[in-house]
XYZ file of N, CA and C in Angstrom:
321
model
N 141.186 85.736 101.440
C 142.568 85.892 101.844
C 143.366 86.584 100.635
N 143.253 86.189 99.349
C 143.905 86.673 98.317
C 143.396 88.084 98.044
N 142.125 88.349 98.226
C 141.459 89.642 98.056
C 142.031 90.594 99.121
N 142.107 90.153 100.412
C 142.725 91.064 101.400
C 144.078 91.472 101.111
N 144.877 90.446 100.488
C 146.387 90.758 100.200
C 146.342 91.808 99.176
N 145.513 91.588 98.120
C 145.466 92.556 96.945
C 144.955 93.917 97.399
N 144.038 94.039 98.311
C 143.597 95.301 98.778
C 144.748 95.940 99.627
N 145.370 95.121 100.391
C 146.550 95.715 101.221
C 147.705 96.246 100.302
N 147.954 95.473 99.288
C 148.987 95.814 98.327
C 148.665 97.076 97.637
N 147.429 97.228 97.146
C 147.031 98.437 96.290
C 146.852 99.634 97.222
N 146.784 99.496 98.575
C 146.628 100.571 99.464
C 148.037 101.277 99.717
N 149.047 100.509 99.338
C 150.460 101.192 99.527
C 150.555 102.285 98.443
N 151.174 103.448 98.892
C 151.388 104.582 97.790
C 152.154 104.016 96.519
N 151.793 104.516 95.461
C 152.374 103.925 94.185
C 153.821 103.834 94.047
N 154.597 104.859 94.366
C 156.119 104.829 94.185
C 156.637 103.813 95.173
N 156.214 103.898 96.513
C 156.687 102.845 97.392
C 156.389 101.356 96.961
N 155.204 101.131 96.434
C 154.614 99.965 95.896
C 155.564 99.374 94.782
N 155.926 100.278 93.827
C 156.580 99.947 92.635
C 158.121 99.685 93.101
N 158.720 100.537 93.850
C 160.091 100.347 94.163
C 160.287 99.074 95.075
N 159.472 98.843 95.971
C 159.673 97.708 96.915
C 159.395 96.404 96.094
N 158.369 96.457 95.172
C 158.130 95.312 94.353
C 159.405 95.007 93.388
N 159.964 96.084 92.867
C 161.151 95.930 91.978
C 162.240 95.319 92.758
N 162.477 95.797 93.974
C 163.508 95.267 94.839
C 163.397 93.715 95.117
N 162.088 93.293 95.482
C 161.832 91.928 95.730
C 161.980 91.178 94.456
N 161.464 91.476 93.375
C 161.513 90.724 92.193
C 162.965 90.664 91.623
N 163.683 91.703 91.705
C 165.014 91.642 91.303
C 165.911 90.693 92.179
N 165.803 90.643 93.395
C 166.350 89.897 94.281
C 165.982 88.369 94.160
N 164.663 88.131 93.879
C 164.340 86.750 93.675
C 164.776 86.259 92.336
N 164.905 87.121 91.330
C 165.347 86.645 89.964
C 166.870 86.322 90.087
N 167.647 87.031 90.957
C 169.026 86.699 91.095
C 169.147 85.498 91.944
N 168.337 85.302 92.975
C 168.357 84.079 93.835
C 167.999 82.792 92.899
N 167.103 82.905 91.913
C 166.753 81.835 90.979
C 167.715 81.717 89.819
N 168.726 82.409 89.804
C 169.743 82.452 88.659
C 169.036 82.781 87.266
N 168.015 83.691 87.363
C 167.473 84.120 86.140
C 168.324 85.345 85.668
N 168.800 86.149 86.647
C 169.672 87.176 86.416
C 170.884 86.968 87.188
N 171.947 87.586 86.747
C 173.266 87.558 87.464
C 173.505 88.919 88.099
N 174.006 88.957 89.296
C 174.477 90.328 89.903
C 175.317 91.161 88.870
N 176.012 90.504 88.071
C 176.893 91.143 87.149
C 176.190 91.874 86.073
N 174.977 91.582 85.887
C 174.060 92.217 84.932
C 173.501 93.453 85.499
N 173.523 93.658 86.790
C 172.839 94.749 87.470
C 173.691 95.834 87.916
N 175.045 95.558 88.201
C 175.872 96.522 88.815
C 176.149 97.681 87.999
N 176.461 98.827 88.636
C 176.730 100.134 87.967
C 178.196 100.054 87.310
N 178.208 100.235 86.036
C 179.451 100.251 85.250
C 179.359 101.294 84.167
N 180.136 102.344 84.418
C 179.961 103.572 83.484
C 180.321 103.199 82.074
N 181.407 102.462 81.734
C 181.725 102.096 80.372
C 180.644 101.258 79.801
N 179.992 100.342 80.497
C 178.960 99.564 79.923
C 177.707 100.472 79.584
N 177.401 101.388 80.489
C 176.338 102.352 80.289
C 176.459 103.207 79.057
N 177.627 103.891 78.986
C 177.897 104.804 77.910
C 178.326 104.211 76.612
N 179.141 103.069 76.690
C 179.647 102.566 75.459
C 178.761 101.396 74.765
N 178.070 100.700 75.652
C 177.227 99.540 75.200
C 175.704 99.910 75.393
N 175.384 101.167 75.869
C 174.050 101.617 76.130
C 173.179 100.675 76.995
N 173.797 100.173 78.059
C 173.076 99.340 79.019
C 172.539 100.327 80.050
N 171.555 101.070 79.720
C 170.957 102.028 80.536
C 170.268 101.511 81.930
N 169.778 100.242 81.753
C 169.178 99.785 83.019
C 170.121 99.645 84.158
N 171.373 99.618 84.035
C 172.317 99.738 85.103
C 172.305 101.024 85.923
N 171.730 101.967 85.335
C 171.436 103.272 86.183
C 170.486 102.967 87.312
N 169.550 102.044 87.119
C 168.492 101.830 88.109
C 168.681 100.529 88.907
N 169.031 99.483 88.157
C 168.922 98.182 88.852
C 169.928 98.026 90.051
N 170.990 98.764 89.978
C 171.938 98.685 91.182
C 171.182 99.171 92.431
N 170.017 99.936 92.389
C 169.365 100.281 93.461
C 168.165 99.417 93.951
N 168.070 98.323 93.153
C 167.007 97.391 93.331
C 167.510 96.015 93.791
N 168.727 95.737 93.914
C 169.295 94.512 94.290
C 169.851 94.648 95.647
N 169.537 93.893 96.775
C 169.944 94.024 98.030
C 170.814 92.759 98.542
N 171.227 91.997 97.677
C 172.008 90.739 98.064
C 171.032 89.550 98.136
N 171.619 88.513 98.740
C 170.948 87.276 98.804
C 169.640 87.483 99.863
N 168.756 86.610 99.668
C 167.644 86.654 100.495
C 168.009 86.072 101.867
N 167.749 86.801 102.877
C 168.108 86.338 104.273
C 167.628 87.439 105.217
N 168.247 87.416 106.391
C 167.971 88.297 107.429
C 168.120 89.721 107.112
N 169.305 90.060 106.488
C 169.684 91.348 106.062
C 168.607 91.871 104.928
N 168.312 91.024 104.049
C 167.364 91.383 102.964
C 166.060 91.796 103.564
N 165.567 90.974 104.529
C 164.274 91.144 105.108
C 164.275 92.547 105.885
N 165.287 92.715 106.618
C 165.328 94.063 107.338
C 165.538 95.281 106.346
N 166.271 95.117 105.249
C 166.392 96.141 104.345
C 165.084 96.441 103.643
N 164.262 95.454 103.317
C 162.969 95.628 102.802
C 161.991 96.343 103.742
N 162.081 95.990 105.019
C 161.124 96.500 105.959
C 161.424 98.014 106.076
N 162.698 98.323 106.236
C 163.137 99.717 106.411
C 162.796 100.556 105.099
N 163.135 100.002 103.927
C 162.844 100.687 102.680
C 161.347 100.920 102.575
N 160.610 99.913 102.808
C 159.011 99.998 102.724
C 158.523 101.150 103.781
N 158.980 100.943 104.949
C 158.636 101.840 106.028
C 158.879 103.271 105.699
N 160.103 103.584 105.446
C 160.450 104.963 105.213
C 159.935 105.587 104.005
N 159.935 104.763 102.924
C 159.281 105.322 101.631
C 157.876 105.635 101.793
N 157.200 104.786 102.532
C 155.721 104.944 102.709
C 155.472 106.045 103.600
N 156.399 106.306 104.655
C 156.148 107.488 105.596
C 156.398 108.790 104.804
N 157.524 108.839 103.965
C 157.774 110.041 103.201
C 156.534 110.319 102.203
N 156.180 109.245 101.443
C 155.127 109.475 100.391
C 153.772 109.862 101.035
N 153.459 109.386 102.257
C 152.229 109.750 102.844
C 152.382 111.015 103.744
N 153.537 111.367 104.028
C 153.669 112.516 104.882
C 154.221 113.785 104.160
N 155.472 113.952 103.937
C 156.008 114.999 103.284
C 155.545 115.211 101.925
N 155.332 114.169 101.166
C 154.994 114.214 99.699
C 153.504 113.804 99.505
N 152.707 114.040 100.454
C 151.304 113.725 100.330
C 150.594 114.408 99.152
N 149.988 113.576 98.267
C 149.232 114.075 97.090
C 150.212 114.637 96.116
N 151.571 114.344 96.163
C 152.572 114.842 95.281
C 153.428 113.548 94.865
N 152.724 112.589 94.243
C 153.539 111.437 93.861
C 154.674 111.678 92.826
N 154.287 112.542 91.955
C 155.358 112.876 90.963
C 156.666 113.533 91.581
N 156.380 114.375 92.628
C 157.401 114.992 93.254
C 158.148 114.090 94.033
N 157.646 113.124 94.688
C 158.379 111.990 95.345
C 159.161 111.168 94.491
N 158.554 110.813 93.273
C 159.228 109.993 92.227
C 160.541 110.857 91.822
N 160.359 112.108 91.460
C 161.461 112.907 91.093
C 162.521 112.998 92.141
N 162.145 113.094 93.331
C 163.204 113.267 94.413
C 163.939 111.877 94.608
N 163.284 110.736 94.519
C 163.922 109.434 94.530
C 164.807 109.278 93.401
N 164.425 109.600 92.315
C 165.121 109.434 90.976
C 166.361 110.210 90.981
N 166.221 111.519 91.441
C 167.351 112.514 91.500
C 168.403 111.941 92.612
N 167.993 111.512 93.656
C 168.768 111.060 94.700
C 169.529 109.758 94.337
N 168.930 108.975 93.545
C 169.680 107.730 93.015
C 170.679 108.225 92.022
N 170.477 109.091 91.201
C 171.326 109.572 90.047
C 172.506 110.355 90.656
N 172.287 110.961 91.860
C 173.386 111.714 92.482
C 174.291 110.789 93.217
N 173.761 109.669 93.661
C 174.631 108.681 94.268
C 175.528 107.979 93.267
C-alpha cells in the first residue's frame, strides 16, 4: 500500500508534485498553528525593508482552511498543472517552472 502510494506520488510530474505538496504542507502548517497566515501574505514593505523574500512565494501556497473549498482547489490545481506539464510543456520541465514562476510574480 505504501509502495503504491509512493510510486503514484513519484509518477506525478516534478513541478506539479512540488507545488501541490507545498500547498498541502503550508495549509496543514497553518491549520496546526505552526505558521500564521500573517507570516505568509504578500506585503511589499516587509519584503523590501525586512528582506522577507518568502512572501513572494508563500502567498501562492496557502488556500485557506482545510475544507470543501481547499479540496476542490487542490484537485483543480493538481489536475490543470499536471495537464499542462504533461501536454504543452512535455519534456520541458524548466520551461513550465519558469512559466509558473513568472505568472506568480506578475500577479
